[in-house]
GROMACS .gro file of N, CA and C in nm:
model
  177
    1MET      N    1   0.409   0.676  -1.520
    1MET     CA    2   0.498   0.570  -1.431
    1MET      C    3   0.422   0.441  -1.424
    2ALA      N    4   0.459   0.324  -1.449
    2ALA     CA    5   0.391   0.230  -1.434
    2ALA      C    6   0.349   0.168  -1.314
    3HIS      N    7   0.404   0.217  -1.205
    3HIS     CA    8   0.358   0.181  -1.085
    3HIS      C    9   0.374   0.303  -0.973
    4LYS      N   10   0.309   0.303  -0.837
    4LYS     CA   11   0.287   0.399  -0.799
    4LYS      C   12   0.224   0.377  -0.644
    5PHE      N   13   0.235   0.428  -0.562
    5PHE     CA   14   0.148   0.450  -0.424
    5PHE      C   15   0.063   0.556  -0.401
    6GLU      N   16  -0.071   0.571  -0.385
    6GLU     CA   17  -0.141   0.640  -0.368
    6GLU      C   18  -0.212   0.658  -0.238
    7ILE      N   19  -0.205   0.755  -0.183
    7ILE     CA   20  -0.277   0.784  -0.048
    7ILE      C   21  -0.412   0.852  -0.057
    8TYR      N   22  -0.513   0.798  -0.023
    8TYR     CA   23  -0.665   0.827  -0.028
    8TYR      C   24  -0.730   0.825   0.064
    9LYS      N   25  -0.827   0.897   0.129
    9LYS     CA   26  -0.933   0.890   0.231
    9LYS      C   27  -1.048   0.784   0.205
   10ASP      N   28  -1.084   0.702   0.278
   10ASP     CA   29  -1.169   0.608   0.269
   10ASP      C   30  -1.321   0.672   0.317
   11LYS      N   31  -1.412   0.593   0.312
   11LYS     CA   32  -1.550   0.623   0.339
   11LYS      C   33  -1.567   0.688   0.475
   12ALA      N   34  -1.492   0.618   0.561
   12ALA     CA   35  -1.482   0.641   0.722
   12ALA      C   36  -1.373   0.759   0.757
   13GLY      N   37  -1.305   0.840   0.658
   13GLY     CA   38  -1.234   0.966   0.689
   13GLY      C   39  -1.086   0.932   0.712
   14GLU      N   40  -1.060   0.777   0.714
   14GLU     CA   41  -0.922   0.712   0.738
   14GLU      C   42  -0.833   0.717   0.621
   15PHE      N   43  -0.707   0.766   0.639
   15PHE     CA   44  -0.619   0.754   0.554
   15PHE      C   45  -0.565   0.613   0.501
   16ARG      N   46  -0.563   0.576   0.375
   16ARG     CA   47  -0.509   0.430   0.311
   16ARG      C   48  -0.410   0.462   0.217
   17VAL      N   49  -0.336   0.354   0.206
   17VAL     CA   50  -0.254   0.348   0.087
   17VAL      C   51  -0.255   0.237  -0.007
   18ARG      N   52  -0.280   0.265  -0.092
   18ARG     CA   53  -0.284   0.163  -0.218
   18ARG      C   54  -0.168   0.136  -0.320
   19PHE      N   55  -0.125   0.039  -0.359
   19PHE     CA   56  -0.007   0.029  -0.462
   19PHE      C   57  -0.090  -0.016  -0.595
   20LYS      N   58  -0.051   0.040  -0.676
   20LYS     CA   59  -0.108   0.045  -0.792
   20LYS      C   60  -0.003   0.029  -0.901
   21TYR      N   61  -0.017  -0.056  -0.981
   21TYR     CA   62   0.075  -0.108  -1.132
   21TYR      C   63   0.009  -0.108  -1.241
   22ASN      N   64   0.038  -0.023  -1.331
   22ASN     CA   65  -0.039   0.000  -1.471
   22ASN      C   66  -0.182   0.021  -1.430
   23SER      N   67  -0.224   0.086  -1.357
   23SER     CA   68  -0.347   0.138  -1.319
   23SER      C   69  -0.433   0.009  -1.235
   24GLU      N   70  -0.394  -0.099  -1.230
   24GLU     CA   71  -0.464  -0.212  -1.164
   24GLU      C   72  -0.396  -0.195  -0.998
   25VAL      N   73  -0.491  -0.200  -0.900
   25VAL     CA   74  -0.475  -0.198  -0.796
   25VAL      C   75  -0.382  -0.332  -0.756
   26MET      N   76  -0.305  -0.340  -0.664
   26MET     CA   77  -0.240  -0.489  -0.633
   26MET      C   78  -0.257  -0.472  -0.469
   27PHE      N   79  -0.272  -0.409  -0.414
   27PHE     CA   80  -0.286  -0.381  -0.277
   27PHE      C   81  -0.327  -0.289  -0.200
   28SER      N   82  -0.416  -0.262  -0.096
   28SER     CA   83  -0.421  -0.143  -0.037
   28SER      C   84  -0.393  -0.201   0.117
   29THR      N   85  -0.388  -0.097   0.220
   29THR     CA   86  -0.357  -0.133   0.360
   29THR      C   87  -0.481  -0.088   0.441
   30GLU      N   88  -0.456  -0.097   0.538
   30GLU     CA   89  -0.543  -0.060   0.666
   30GLU      C   90  -0.549   0.097   0.672
   31GLY      N   91  -0.654   0.125   0.751
   31GLY     CA   92  -0.693   0.278   0.746
   31GLY      C   93  -0.586   0.335   0.865
   32TYR      N   94  -0.552   0.470   0.861
   32TYR     CA   95  -0.469   0.530   0.972
   32TYR      C   96  -0.549   0.669   0.979
   33ALA      N   97  -0.528   0.712   1.113
   33ALA     CA   98  -0.593   0.813   1.163
   33ALA      C   99  -0.506   0.941   1.075
   34SER      N  100  -0.410   0.929   1.046
   34SER     CA  101  -0.330   1.062   0.983
   34SER      C  102  -0.256   1.048   0.858
   35LYS      N  103  -0.216   1.101   0.785
   35LYS     CA  104  -0.150   1.118   0.650
   35LYS      C  105  -0.036   1.083   0.682
   36SER      N  106   0.028   1.104   0.799
   36SER     CA  107   0.195   1.074   0.838
   36SER      C  108   0.199   0.948   0.853
   37GLY      N  109   0.077   0.865   0.938
   37GLY     CA  110   0.092   0.739   0.959
   37GLY      C  111   0.082   0.638   0.788
   38ALA      N  112  -0.014   0.701   0.710
   38ALA     CA  113   0.000   0.653   0.559
   38ALA      C  114   0.155   0.637   0.517
   39LYS      N  115   0.181   0.758   0.503
   39LYS     CA  116   0.333   0.787   0.467
   39LYS      C  117   0.442   0.705   0.500
   40SER      N  118   0.418   0.671   0.629
   40SER     CA  119   0.550   0.589   0.726
   40SER      C  120   0.511   0.454   0.716
   41ALA      N  121   0.387   0.415   0.635
   41ALA     CA  122   0.357   0.306   0.583
   41ALA      C  123   0.427   0.257   0.465
   42ILE      N  124   0.418   0.349   0.378
   42ILE     CA  125   0.459   0.356   0.265
   42ILE      C  126   0.638   0.342   0.244
   43GLU      N  127   0.692   0.378   0.350
   43GLU     CA  128   0.836   0.394   0.387
   43GLU      C  129   0.860   0.267   0.444
   44SER      N  130   0.786   0.223   0.522
   44SER     CA  131   0.827   0.085   0.561
   44SER      C  132   0.806  -0.039   0.465
   45ILE      N  133   0.739  -0.031   0.383
   45ILE     CA  134   0.693  -0.095   0.309
   45ILE      C  135   0.827  -0.096   0.171
   46LYS      N  136   0.875   0.027   0.150
   46LYS     CA  137   0.990   0.040   0.055
   46LYS      C  138   1.112  -0.019   0.117
   47LYS      N  139   1.114  -0.011   0.267
   47LYS     CA  140   1.241  -0.027   0.324
   47LYS      C  141   1.235  -0.176   0.319
   48ASN      N  142   1.128  -0.247   0.381
   48ASN     CA  143   1.131  -0.403   0.413
   48ASN      C  144   1.084  -0.525   0.342
   49ALA      N  145   1.000  -0.465   0.233
   49ALA     CA  146   0.969  -0.596   0.164
   49ALA      C  147   1.037  -0.629   0.063
   50PRO      N  148   1.144  -0.554  -0.020
   50PRO     CA  149   1.220  -0.626  -0.102
   50PRO      C  150   1.271  -0.793  -0.103
   51GLY      N  151   1.278  -0.837   0.037
   51GLY     CA  152   1.339  -0.950   0.051
   51GLY      C  153   1.250  -1.006   0.121
   52ALA      N  154   1.106  -1.020   0.115
   52ALA     CA  155   1.004  -1.053   0.166
   52ALA      C  156   0.990  -1.213   0.126
   53GLU      N  157   0.942  -1.301   0.191
   53GLU     CA  158   0.947  -1.430   0.162
   53GLU      C  159   0.812  -1.468   0.129
   54ILE      N  160   0.782  -1.558   0.052
   54ILE     CA  161   0.646  -1.591  -0.013
   54ILE      C  162   0.602  -1.693   0.061
   55ASP      N  163   0.500  -1.698   0.136
   55ASP     CA  164   0.447  -1.795   0.243
   55ASP      C  165   0.324  -1.866   0.146
   56ASP      N  166   0.335  -1.967   0.104
   56ASP     CA  167   0.219  -2.048   0.005
   56ASP      C  168   0.171  -2.149   0.088
   57THR      N  169   0.030  -2.089   0.148
   57THR     CA  170  -0.022  -2.188   0.255
   57THR      C  171  -0.129  -2.288   0.175
   58THR      N  172  -0.114  -2.305   0.036
   58THR     CA  173  -0.182  -2.389  -0.066
   58THR      C  174  -0.145  -2.514  -0.068
   59ASP      N  175  -0.023  -2.513  -0.032
   59ASP     CA  176   0.028  -2.685   0.007
   59ASP      C  177   0.001  -2.758   0.080
   0.00000   0.00000   0.00000
């Protein structure tokens, strides 16, 4: 699969999500106290991101 979400624990012991495309990390989330929080973040991204606007602040 060319893209995937990964749930991992950071050095502080928090659960984080990173999105990888062709093995390159495209973004990662804030830390969550529970794995269920990280899973909820994935579901929220899947549900809400397809229509996300682009805010180019360089203009």
